[in-house]
Coordinates of C-alpha atoms and ligand atoms in Angstrom, one line a residue:
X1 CA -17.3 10.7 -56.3
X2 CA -13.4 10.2 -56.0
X3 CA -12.5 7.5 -58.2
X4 CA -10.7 5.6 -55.3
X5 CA -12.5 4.8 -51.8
X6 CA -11.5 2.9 -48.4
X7 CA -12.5 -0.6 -49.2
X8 CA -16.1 -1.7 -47.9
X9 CA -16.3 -2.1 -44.9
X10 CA -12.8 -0.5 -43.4
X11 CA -12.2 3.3 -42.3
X12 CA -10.0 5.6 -42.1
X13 CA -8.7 7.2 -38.4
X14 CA -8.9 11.1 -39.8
X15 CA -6.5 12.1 -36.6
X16 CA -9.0 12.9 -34.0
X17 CA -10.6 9.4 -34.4
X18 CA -6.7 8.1 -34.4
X19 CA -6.4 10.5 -31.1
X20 CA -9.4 8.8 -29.3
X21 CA -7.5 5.5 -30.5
X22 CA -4.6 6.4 -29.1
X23 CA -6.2 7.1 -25.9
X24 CA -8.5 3.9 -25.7
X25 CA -5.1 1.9 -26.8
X26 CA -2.9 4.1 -23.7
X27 CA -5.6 3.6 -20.8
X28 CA -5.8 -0.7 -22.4
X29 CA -1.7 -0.9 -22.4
X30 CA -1.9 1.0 -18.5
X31 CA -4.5 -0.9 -16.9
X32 CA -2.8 -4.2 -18.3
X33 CA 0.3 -3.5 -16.9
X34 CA -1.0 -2.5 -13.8
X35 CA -2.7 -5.8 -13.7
X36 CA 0.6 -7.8 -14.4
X37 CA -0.3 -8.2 -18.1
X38 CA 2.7 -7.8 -20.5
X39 CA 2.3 -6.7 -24.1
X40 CA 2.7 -9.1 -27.0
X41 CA 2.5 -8.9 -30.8
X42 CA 1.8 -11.6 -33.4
X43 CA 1.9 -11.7 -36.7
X44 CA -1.6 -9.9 -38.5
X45 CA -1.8 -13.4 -40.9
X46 CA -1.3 -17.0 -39.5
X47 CA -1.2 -20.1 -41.3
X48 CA -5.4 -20.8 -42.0
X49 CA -5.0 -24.0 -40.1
X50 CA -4.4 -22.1 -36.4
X51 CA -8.0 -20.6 -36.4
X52 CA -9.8 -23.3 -38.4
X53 CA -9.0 -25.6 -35.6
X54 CA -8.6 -23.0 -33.0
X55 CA -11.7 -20.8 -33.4
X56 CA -13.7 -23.9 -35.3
X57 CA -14.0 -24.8 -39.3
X58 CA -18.2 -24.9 -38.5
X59 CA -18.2 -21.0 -37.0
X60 CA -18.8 -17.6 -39.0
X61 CA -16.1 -16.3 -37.7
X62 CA -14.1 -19.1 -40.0
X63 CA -16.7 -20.0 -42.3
X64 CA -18.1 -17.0 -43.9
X65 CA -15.6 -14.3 -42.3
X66 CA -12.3 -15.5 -42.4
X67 CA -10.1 -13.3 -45.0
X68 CA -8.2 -15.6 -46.6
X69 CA -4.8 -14.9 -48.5
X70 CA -4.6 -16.2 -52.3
X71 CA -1.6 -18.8 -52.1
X72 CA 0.9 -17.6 -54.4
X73 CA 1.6 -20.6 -56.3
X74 CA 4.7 -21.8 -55.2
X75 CA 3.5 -21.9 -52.0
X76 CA 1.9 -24.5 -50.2
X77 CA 1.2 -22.4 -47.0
X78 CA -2.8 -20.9 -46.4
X79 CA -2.5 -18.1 -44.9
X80 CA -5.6 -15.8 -43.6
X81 CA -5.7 -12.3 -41.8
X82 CA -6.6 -12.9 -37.8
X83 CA -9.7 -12.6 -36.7
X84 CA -9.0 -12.3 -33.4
X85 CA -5.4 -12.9 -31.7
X86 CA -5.9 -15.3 -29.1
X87 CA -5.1 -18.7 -31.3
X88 CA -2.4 -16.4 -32.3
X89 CA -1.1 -15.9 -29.3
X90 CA -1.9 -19.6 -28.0
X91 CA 0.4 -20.6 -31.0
X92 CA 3.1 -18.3 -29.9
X93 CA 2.5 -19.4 -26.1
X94 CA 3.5 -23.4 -27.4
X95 CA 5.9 -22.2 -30.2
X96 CA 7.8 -20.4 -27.9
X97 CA 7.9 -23.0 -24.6
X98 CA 6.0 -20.5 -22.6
X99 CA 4.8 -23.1 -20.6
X100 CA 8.3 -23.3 -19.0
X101 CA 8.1 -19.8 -17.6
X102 CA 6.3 -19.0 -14.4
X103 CA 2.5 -19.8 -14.8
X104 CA 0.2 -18.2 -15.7
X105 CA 1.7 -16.3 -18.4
X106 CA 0.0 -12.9 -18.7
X107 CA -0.3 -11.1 -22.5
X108 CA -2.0 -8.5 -23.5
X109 CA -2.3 -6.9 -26.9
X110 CA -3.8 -4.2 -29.3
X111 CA -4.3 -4.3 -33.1
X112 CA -6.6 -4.6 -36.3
X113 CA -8.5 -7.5 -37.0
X114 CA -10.0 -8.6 -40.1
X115 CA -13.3 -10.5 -40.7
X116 CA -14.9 -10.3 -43.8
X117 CA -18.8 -9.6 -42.1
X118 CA -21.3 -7.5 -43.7
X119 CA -20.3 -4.1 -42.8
X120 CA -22.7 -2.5 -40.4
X121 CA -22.8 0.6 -38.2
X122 CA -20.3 -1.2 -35.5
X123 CA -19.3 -4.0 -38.0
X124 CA -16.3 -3.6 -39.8
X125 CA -14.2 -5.6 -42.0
X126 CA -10.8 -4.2 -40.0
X127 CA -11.7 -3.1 -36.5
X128 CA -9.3 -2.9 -33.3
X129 CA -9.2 -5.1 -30.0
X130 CA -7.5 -4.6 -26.6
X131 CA -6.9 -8.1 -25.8
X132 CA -5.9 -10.1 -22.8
X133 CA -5.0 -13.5 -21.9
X134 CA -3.9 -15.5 -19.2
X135 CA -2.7 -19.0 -19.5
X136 CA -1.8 -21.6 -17.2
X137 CA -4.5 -20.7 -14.1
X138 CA -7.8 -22.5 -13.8
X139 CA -9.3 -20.5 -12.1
X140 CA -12.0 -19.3 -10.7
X141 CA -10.1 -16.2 -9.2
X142 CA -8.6 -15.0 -12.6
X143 CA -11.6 -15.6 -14.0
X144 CA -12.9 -12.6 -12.1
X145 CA -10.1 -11.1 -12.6
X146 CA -10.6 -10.7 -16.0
X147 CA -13.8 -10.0 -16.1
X148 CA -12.8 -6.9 -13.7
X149 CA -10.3 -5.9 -16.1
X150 CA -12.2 -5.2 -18.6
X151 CA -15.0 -3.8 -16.9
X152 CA -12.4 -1.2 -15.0
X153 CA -11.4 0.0 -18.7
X154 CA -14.8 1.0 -19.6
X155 CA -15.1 3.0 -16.3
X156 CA -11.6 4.5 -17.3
X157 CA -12.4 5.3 -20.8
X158 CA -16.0 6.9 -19.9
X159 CA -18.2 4.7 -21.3
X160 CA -21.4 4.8 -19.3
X161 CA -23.8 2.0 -18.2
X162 CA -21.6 -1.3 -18.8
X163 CA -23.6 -4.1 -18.3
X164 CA -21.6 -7.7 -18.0
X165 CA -23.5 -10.4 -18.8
X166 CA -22.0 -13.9 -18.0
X167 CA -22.5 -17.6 -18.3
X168 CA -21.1 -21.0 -18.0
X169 CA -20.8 -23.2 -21.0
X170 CA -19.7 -26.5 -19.3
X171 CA -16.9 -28.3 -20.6
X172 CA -16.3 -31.4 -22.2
X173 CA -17.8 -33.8 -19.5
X174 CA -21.0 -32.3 -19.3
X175 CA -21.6 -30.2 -22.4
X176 CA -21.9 -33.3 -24.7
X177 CA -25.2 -34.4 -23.4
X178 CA -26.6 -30.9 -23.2
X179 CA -25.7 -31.1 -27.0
X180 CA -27.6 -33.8 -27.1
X181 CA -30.2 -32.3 -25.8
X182 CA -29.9 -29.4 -28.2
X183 CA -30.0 -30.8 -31.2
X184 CA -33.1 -33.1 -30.1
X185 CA -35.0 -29.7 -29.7
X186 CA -33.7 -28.4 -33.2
X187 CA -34.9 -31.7 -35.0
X188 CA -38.0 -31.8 -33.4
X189 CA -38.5 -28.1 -35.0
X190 CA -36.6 -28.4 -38.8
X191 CA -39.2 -27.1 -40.5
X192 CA -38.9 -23.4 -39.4
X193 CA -34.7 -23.7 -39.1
X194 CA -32.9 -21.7 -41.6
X195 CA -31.4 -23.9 -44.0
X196 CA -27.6 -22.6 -43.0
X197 CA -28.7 -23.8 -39.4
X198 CA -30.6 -26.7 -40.3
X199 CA -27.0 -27.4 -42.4
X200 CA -25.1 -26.7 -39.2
X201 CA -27.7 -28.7 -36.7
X202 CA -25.9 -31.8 -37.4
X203 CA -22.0 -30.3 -37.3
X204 CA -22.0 -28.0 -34.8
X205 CA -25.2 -27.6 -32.6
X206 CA -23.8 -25.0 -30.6
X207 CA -23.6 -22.1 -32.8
X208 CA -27.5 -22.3 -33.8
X209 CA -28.0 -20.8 -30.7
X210 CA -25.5 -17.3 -31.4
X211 CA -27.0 -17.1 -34.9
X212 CA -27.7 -13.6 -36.3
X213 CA -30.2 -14.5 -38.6
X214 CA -33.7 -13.1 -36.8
X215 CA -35.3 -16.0 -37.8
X216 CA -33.8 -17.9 -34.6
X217 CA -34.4 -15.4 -32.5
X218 CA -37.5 -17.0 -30.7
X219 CA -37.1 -20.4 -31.3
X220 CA -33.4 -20.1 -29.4
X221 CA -35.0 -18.2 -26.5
X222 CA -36.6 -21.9 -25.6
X223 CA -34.2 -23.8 -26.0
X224 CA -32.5 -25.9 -23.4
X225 CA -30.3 -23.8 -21.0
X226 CA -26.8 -25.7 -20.4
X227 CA -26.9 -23.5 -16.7
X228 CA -29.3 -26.4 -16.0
X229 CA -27.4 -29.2 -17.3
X230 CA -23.5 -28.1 -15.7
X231 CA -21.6 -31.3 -14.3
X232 CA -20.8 -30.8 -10.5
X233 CA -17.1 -29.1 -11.5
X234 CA -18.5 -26.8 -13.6
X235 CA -21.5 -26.0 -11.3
X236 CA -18.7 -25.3 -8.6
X237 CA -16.5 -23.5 -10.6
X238 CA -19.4 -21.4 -11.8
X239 CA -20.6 -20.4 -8.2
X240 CA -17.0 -19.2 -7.3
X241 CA -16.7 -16.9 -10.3
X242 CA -19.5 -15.4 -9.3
X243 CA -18.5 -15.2 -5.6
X244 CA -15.4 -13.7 -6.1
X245 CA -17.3 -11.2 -9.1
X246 CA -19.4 -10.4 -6.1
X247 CA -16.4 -9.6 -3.8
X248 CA -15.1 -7.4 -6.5
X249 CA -18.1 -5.1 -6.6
X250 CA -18.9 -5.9 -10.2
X251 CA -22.4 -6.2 -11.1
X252 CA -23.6 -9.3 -13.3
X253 CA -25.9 -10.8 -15.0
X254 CA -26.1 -14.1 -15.7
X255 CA -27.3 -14.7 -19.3
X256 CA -28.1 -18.4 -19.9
X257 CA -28.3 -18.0 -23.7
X258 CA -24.9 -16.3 -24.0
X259 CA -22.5 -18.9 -25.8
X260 CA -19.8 -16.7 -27.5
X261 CA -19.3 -17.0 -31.5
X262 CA -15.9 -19.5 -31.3
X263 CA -15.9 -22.9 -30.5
X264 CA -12.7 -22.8 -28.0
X265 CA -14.6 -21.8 -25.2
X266 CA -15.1 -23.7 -22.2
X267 CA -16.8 -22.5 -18.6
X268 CA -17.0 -19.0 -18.3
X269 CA -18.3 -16.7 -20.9
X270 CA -19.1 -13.6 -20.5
X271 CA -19.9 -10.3 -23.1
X272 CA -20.1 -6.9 -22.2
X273 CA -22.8 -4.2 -23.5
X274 CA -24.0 -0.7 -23.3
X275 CA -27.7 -1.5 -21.2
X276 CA -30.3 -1.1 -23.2
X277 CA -28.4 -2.0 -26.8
X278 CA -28.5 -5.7 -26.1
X279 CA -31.1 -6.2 -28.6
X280 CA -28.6 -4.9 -31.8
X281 CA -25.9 -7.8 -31.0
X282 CA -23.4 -5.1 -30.6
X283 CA -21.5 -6.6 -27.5
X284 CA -18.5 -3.6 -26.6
X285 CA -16.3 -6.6 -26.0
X286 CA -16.3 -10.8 -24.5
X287 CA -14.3 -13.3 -23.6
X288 CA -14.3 -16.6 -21.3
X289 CA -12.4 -19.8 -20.2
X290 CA -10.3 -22.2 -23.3
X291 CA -9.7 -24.9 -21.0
X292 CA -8.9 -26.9 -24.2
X293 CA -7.5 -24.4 -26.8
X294 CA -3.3 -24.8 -26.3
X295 CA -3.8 -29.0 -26.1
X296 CA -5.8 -28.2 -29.6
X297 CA -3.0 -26.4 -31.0
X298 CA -0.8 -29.0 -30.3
X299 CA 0.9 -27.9 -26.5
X300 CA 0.1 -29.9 -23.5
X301 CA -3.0 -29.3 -21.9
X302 CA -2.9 -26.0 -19.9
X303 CA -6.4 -23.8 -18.9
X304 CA -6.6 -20.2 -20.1
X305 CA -9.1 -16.9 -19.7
X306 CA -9.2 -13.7 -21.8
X307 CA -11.1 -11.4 -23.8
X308 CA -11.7 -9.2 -26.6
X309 CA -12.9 -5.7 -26.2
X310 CA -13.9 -4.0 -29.7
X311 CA -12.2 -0.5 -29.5
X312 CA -14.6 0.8 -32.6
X313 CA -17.4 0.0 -30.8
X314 CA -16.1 1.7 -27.8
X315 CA -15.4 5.0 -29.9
X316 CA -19.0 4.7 -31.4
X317 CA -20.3 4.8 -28.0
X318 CA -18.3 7.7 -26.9
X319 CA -19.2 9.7 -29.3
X320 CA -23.0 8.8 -28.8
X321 CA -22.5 9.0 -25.2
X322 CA -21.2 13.0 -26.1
X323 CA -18.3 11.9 -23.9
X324 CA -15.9 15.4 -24.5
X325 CA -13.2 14.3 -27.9
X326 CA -9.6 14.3 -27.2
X327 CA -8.0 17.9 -26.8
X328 CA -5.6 18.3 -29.0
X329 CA -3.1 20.9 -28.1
X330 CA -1.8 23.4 -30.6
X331 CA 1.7 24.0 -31.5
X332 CA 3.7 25.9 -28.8
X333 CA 4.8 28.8 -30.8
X334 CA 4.7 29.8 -34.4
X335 CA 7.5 31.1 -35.9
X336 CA 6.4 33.9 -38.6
X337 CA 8.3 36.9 -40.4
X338 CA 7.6 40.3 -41.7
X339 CA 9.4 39.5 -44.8
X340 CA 7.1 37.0 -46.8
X341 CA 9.6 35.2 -49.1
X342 CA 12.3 34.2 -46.3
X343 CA 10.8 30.7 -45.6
X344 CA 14.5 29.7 -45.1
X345 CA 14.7 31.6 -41.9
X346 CA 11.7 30.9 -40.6
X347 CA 11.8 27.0 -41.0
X348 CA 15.9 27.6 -40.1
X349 CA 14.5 29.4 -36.4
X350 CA 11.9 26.6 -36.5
X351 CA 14.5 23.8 -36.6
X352 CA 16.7 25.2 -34.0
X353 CA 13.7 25.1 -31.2
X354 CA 12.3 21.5 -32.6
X355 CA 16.0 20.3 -32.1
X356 CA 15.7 21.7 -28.3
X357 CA 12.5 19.5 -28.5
X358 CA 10.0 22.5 -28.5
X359 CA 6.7 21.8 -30.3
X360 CA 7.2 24.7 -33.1
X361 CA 5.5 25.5 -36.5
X362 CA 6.7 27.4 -39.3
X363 CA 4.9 29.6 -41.0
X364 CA 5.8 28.8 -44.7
X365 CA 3.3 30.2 -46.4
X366 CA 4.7 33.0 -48.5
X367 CA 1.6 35.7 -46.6
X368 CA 1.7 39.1 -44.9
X369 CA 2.6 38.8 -41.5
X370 CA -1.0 40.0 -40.4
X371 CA -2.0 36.7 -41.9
X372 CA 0.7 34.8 -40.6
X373 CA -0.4 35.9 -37.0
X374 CA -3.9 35.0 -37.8
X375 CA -3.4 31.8 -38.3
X376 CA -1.2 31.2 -35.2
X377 CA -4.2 32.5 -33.3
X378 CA -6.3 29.9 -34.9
X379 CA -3.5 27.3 -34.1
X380 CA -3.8 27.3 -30.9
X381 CA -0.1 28.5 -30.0
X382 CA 1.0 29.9 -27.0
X383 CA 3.2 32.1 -28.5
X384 CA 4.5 33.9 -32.1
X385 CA 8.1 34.4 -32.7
X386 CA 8.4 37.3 -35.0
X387 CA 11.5 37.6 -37.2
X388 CA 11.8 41.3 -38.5
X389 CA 14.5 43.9 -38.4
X390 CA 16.1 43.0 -35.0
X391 CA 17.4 39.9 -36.3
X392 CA 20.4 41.9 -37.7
X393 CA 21.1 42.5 -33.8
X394 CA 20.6 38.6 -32.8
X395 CA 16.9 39.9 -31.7
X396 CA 13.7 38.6 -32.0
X397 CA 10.0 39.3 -31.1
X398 CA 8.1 36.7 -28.9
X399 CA 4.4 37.8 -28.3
X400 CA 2.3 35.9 -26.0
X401 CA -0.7 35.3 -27.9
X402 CA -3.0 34.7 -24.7
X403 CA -1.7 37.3 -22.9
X404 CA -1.7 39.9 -25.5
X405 CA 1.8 40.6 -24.7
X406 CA 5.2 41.1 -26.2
X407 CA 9.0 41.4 -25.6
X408 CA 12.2 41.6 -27.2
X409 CA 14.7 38.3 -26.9
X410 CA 18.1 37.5 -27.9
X411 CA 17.9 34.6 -30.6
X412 CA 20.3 32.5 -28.5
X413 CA 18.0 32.6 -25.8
X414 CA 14.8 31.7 -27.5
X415 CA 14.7 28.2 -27.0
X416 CA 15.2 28.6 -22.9
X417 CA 12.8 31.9 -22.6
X418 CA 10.2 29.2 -24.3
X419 CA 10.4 26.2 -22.5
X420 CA 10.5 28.4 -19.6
X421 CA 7.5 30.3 -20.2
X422 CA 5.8 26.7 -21.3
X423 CA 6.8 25.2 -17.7
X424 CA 5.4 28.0 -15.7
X425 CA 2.6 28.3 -18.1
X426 CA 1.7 24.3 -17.0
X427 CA 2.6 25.4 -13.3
X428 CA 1.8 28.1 -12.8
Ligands
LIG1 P1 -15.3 -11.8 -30.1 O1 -16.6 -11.8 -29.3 O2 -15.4 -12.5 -31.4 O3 -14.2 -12.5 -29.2 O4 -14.8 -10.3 -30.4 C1 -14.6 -9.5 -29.3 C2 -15.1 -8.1 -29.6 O5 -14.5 -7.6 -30.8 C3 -16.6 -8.0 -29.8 O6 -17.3 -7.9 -28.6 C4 -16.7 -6.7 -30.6 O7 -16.7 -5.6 -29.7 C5 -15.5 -6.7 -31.4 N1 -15.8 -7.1 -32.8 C6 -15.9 -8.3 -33.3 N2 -16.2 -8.3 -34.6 C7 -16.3 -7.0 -34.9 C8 -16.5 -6.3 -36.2 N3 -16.8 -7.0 -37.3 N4 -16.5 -5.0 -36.2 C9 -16.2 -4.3 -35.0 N5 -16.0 -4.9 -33.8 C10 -16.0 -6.2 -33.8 C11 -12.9 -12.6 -29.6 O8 -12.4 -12.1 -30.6 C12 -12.1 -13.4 -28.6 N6 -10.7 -13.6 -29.2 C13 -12.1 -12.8 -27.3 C14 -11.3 -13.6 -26.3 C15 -10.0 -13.4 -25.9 N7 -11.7 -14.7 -25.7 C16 -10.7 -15.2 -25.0 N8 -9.7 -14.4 -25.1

């Protein structure tokens, strides 16, 4: 056992995990931009207060998984580590008098986030979202919009059989008599409720109905449906999500009991999964309507849509999936030299071509050249320069490792005989 270990929880991207990464984080940034979305980055810790009130004080994600930062003592600020960057962003949208600029305004973003959950297969403490919001348009277009997005990036990535599941959650005109409702039902059955939930019943009624503890499993699949109880907005604004989802060509399902973790939400939820892994609460990514969330956080009232896809998750599945890794591709040429102990001419030669931005490595391993060669070979490289005697005549040997041939060239030409032989090698 090494004496030191990535903290619970957390992993390390070895570099082909950080090469998938790169590629989920590339095809997230593209499709954004293609959309209109522009890319926006937040500070990783916000004063505790923004997602107490954003995301809810009586939620898990604030409750039981918020990281918070030890105040240094001088201090009077709580900090915490996001959870997830929308009131981040929200707080930047009214800190910075977005609401002045052309509506709505269109972020997107990709980073860690931190919530101290118990660490699962597909649960980390530090795991990455590509995010998107769009604030200032109520909808219902954008709303499909969205939900198009992120379905789109799936398809891009090559994750196969993305389900979306989707729901409306009302908003503050009807969904206060539903609660009502809700919590009559819970009462009625206290003496089989958890006591966390049976804690939370009377604070935020809601939630009881996303727990993760099994125990609620069957007692929330009877409970009330709010799809039943929307007001005549809501109702509307529903049926035209839908529509337009329709129009789109993305298929849905509409999932009454879906409610989303975080208390901002308003109207249109909606989760994404891998059919068939419903069961293991391991949604690839979700998001929905925050009507309410920039007015909470102190702007004026403005409508917003976004969501959060989990990039682990989407790795995981991927790799479960079989979907082919990343090819990485080897260096372009290695330089090696029959005399073992010149490292200072081979990483000099080496320099040169990296400086004509050639993708070189340099053998510096004080080996036999048979050796040397070997490992190019195992490298990947196109080709091997070979420093030897001709270099006393400005001469060295390039062999063409995948063509098994090889050929004299002045050392002032190097650089241009290589990027040639790359481009027609791409080309050709
Ligand atoms: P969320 O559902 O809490 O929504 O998180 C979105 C996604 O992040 C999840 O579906 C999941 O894929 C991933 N995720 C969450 N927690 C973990 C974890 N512990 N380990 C690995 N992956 C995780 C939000 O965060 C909202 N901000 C989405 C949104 C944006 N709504 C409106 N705009």
């Amino acid at each position: 056992m090494p004496a030191f270990r990535a903290p619970r929880g957390t992993r390390d991207l070895l570099p082909d995990d950080r090469a998938t990464f790169d590629r989920l984080q590339a095809t997230g940034t593209g499709l954004a931009s293609r959309y209109g979305y522009r890319p926006i980055e937040t500070p990783i810790f916000e004063q505790a207060a923004v997602f107490e009130r954003g995301i809810g004080s009586v939620t898990d994600v604030v409750e039981k998984e918020l990281f918070r930062i030890a105040p240094r003592s001088e201090e009077a600020e709580s900090w915490a580590l996001r959870p997830e960057p929308t009131a981040g962003i929200v707080r930047a949208y009214i800190q910075h008098g977005m609401q002045t600029w052309p509506q709505p305004v269109k972020l997107t973003t990709t980073g860690p986030m931190f919530r101290y959950d118990r660490p699962q297969a597909g649960r980390y403490r530090q795991f990455w979202q590509f995010d998107v919001e769009a604030i200032g348009d109520p909808g219902p277009a954008v709303d499909a919009e969205i939900v198009e997005l992120g379905f789109r990036f799936y398809a891009e990535v090559g994750v196969a059989g993305v389900e979306v599941l989707l729901n409306s959650i009302g908003d503050p005109a009807c969904r206060p008599a539903y609660i009502e409702e809700l919590v009559a039902y819970y009462r009625a059955r206290a003496d089989v409720l958890p006591p966390t939930e049976r804690d939370r019943l009377e604070r935020n009624a809601l939630r009881l109905l996303d727990s993760k503890d099994p125990a609620m499993t069957e007692l929330n699949a009877g409970a009330p449906r709010i799809t039943d109880r929307l007001c005549a907005a809501c109702a509307e604004h529903f049926a035209a999500v839908q529509a337009h989802l329709s129009l789109l060509g993305v298929p849905f399902r509409i999932e009454p009991g879906l409610v989303r973790g975080l208390d901002y939400y308003t109207r249109t939820a909606f989760e994404y999964y891998v059919a068939g892994r419903e069961g293991q609460q391991q949604a690839l990514g979700g998001g929905g309507r925050y009507d309410g969330l920039v007015e909470l956080l102190g702007g004026r009232p403005t409508p917003g849509i976004g969501f959060g896809l989990g990039l682990d998750r989407v790795a995981l599945v991927l790799a479960e999936q079989g979907s082919a890794a990343v090819a990485v591709d080897g260096p372009l040429a290695v330089v090696v030299g029959a005399d073992p102990e010149d490292t200072a001419t081979r990483l000099k030669v080496a320099t040169d071509l990296r400086a004509a931005r050639l993708r070189v490595r340099a053998d510096l391993g004080r080996r036999k050249l048979g050796r040397q060669l070997e490992a190019a070979g195992k490298d990947g490289a196109h080709f091997a320069v070979i420093l030897g005697d001709e270099l006393a005549q400005g001469q060295v040997q390039v062999r063409d490792l995948l063509a098994g041939t090889q050929r004299v060239v002045g050392i002032d030409d190097l650089a241009r005989a290589l990027a040639r032989a790359e481009a027609n090698h791409h080309h050709g």
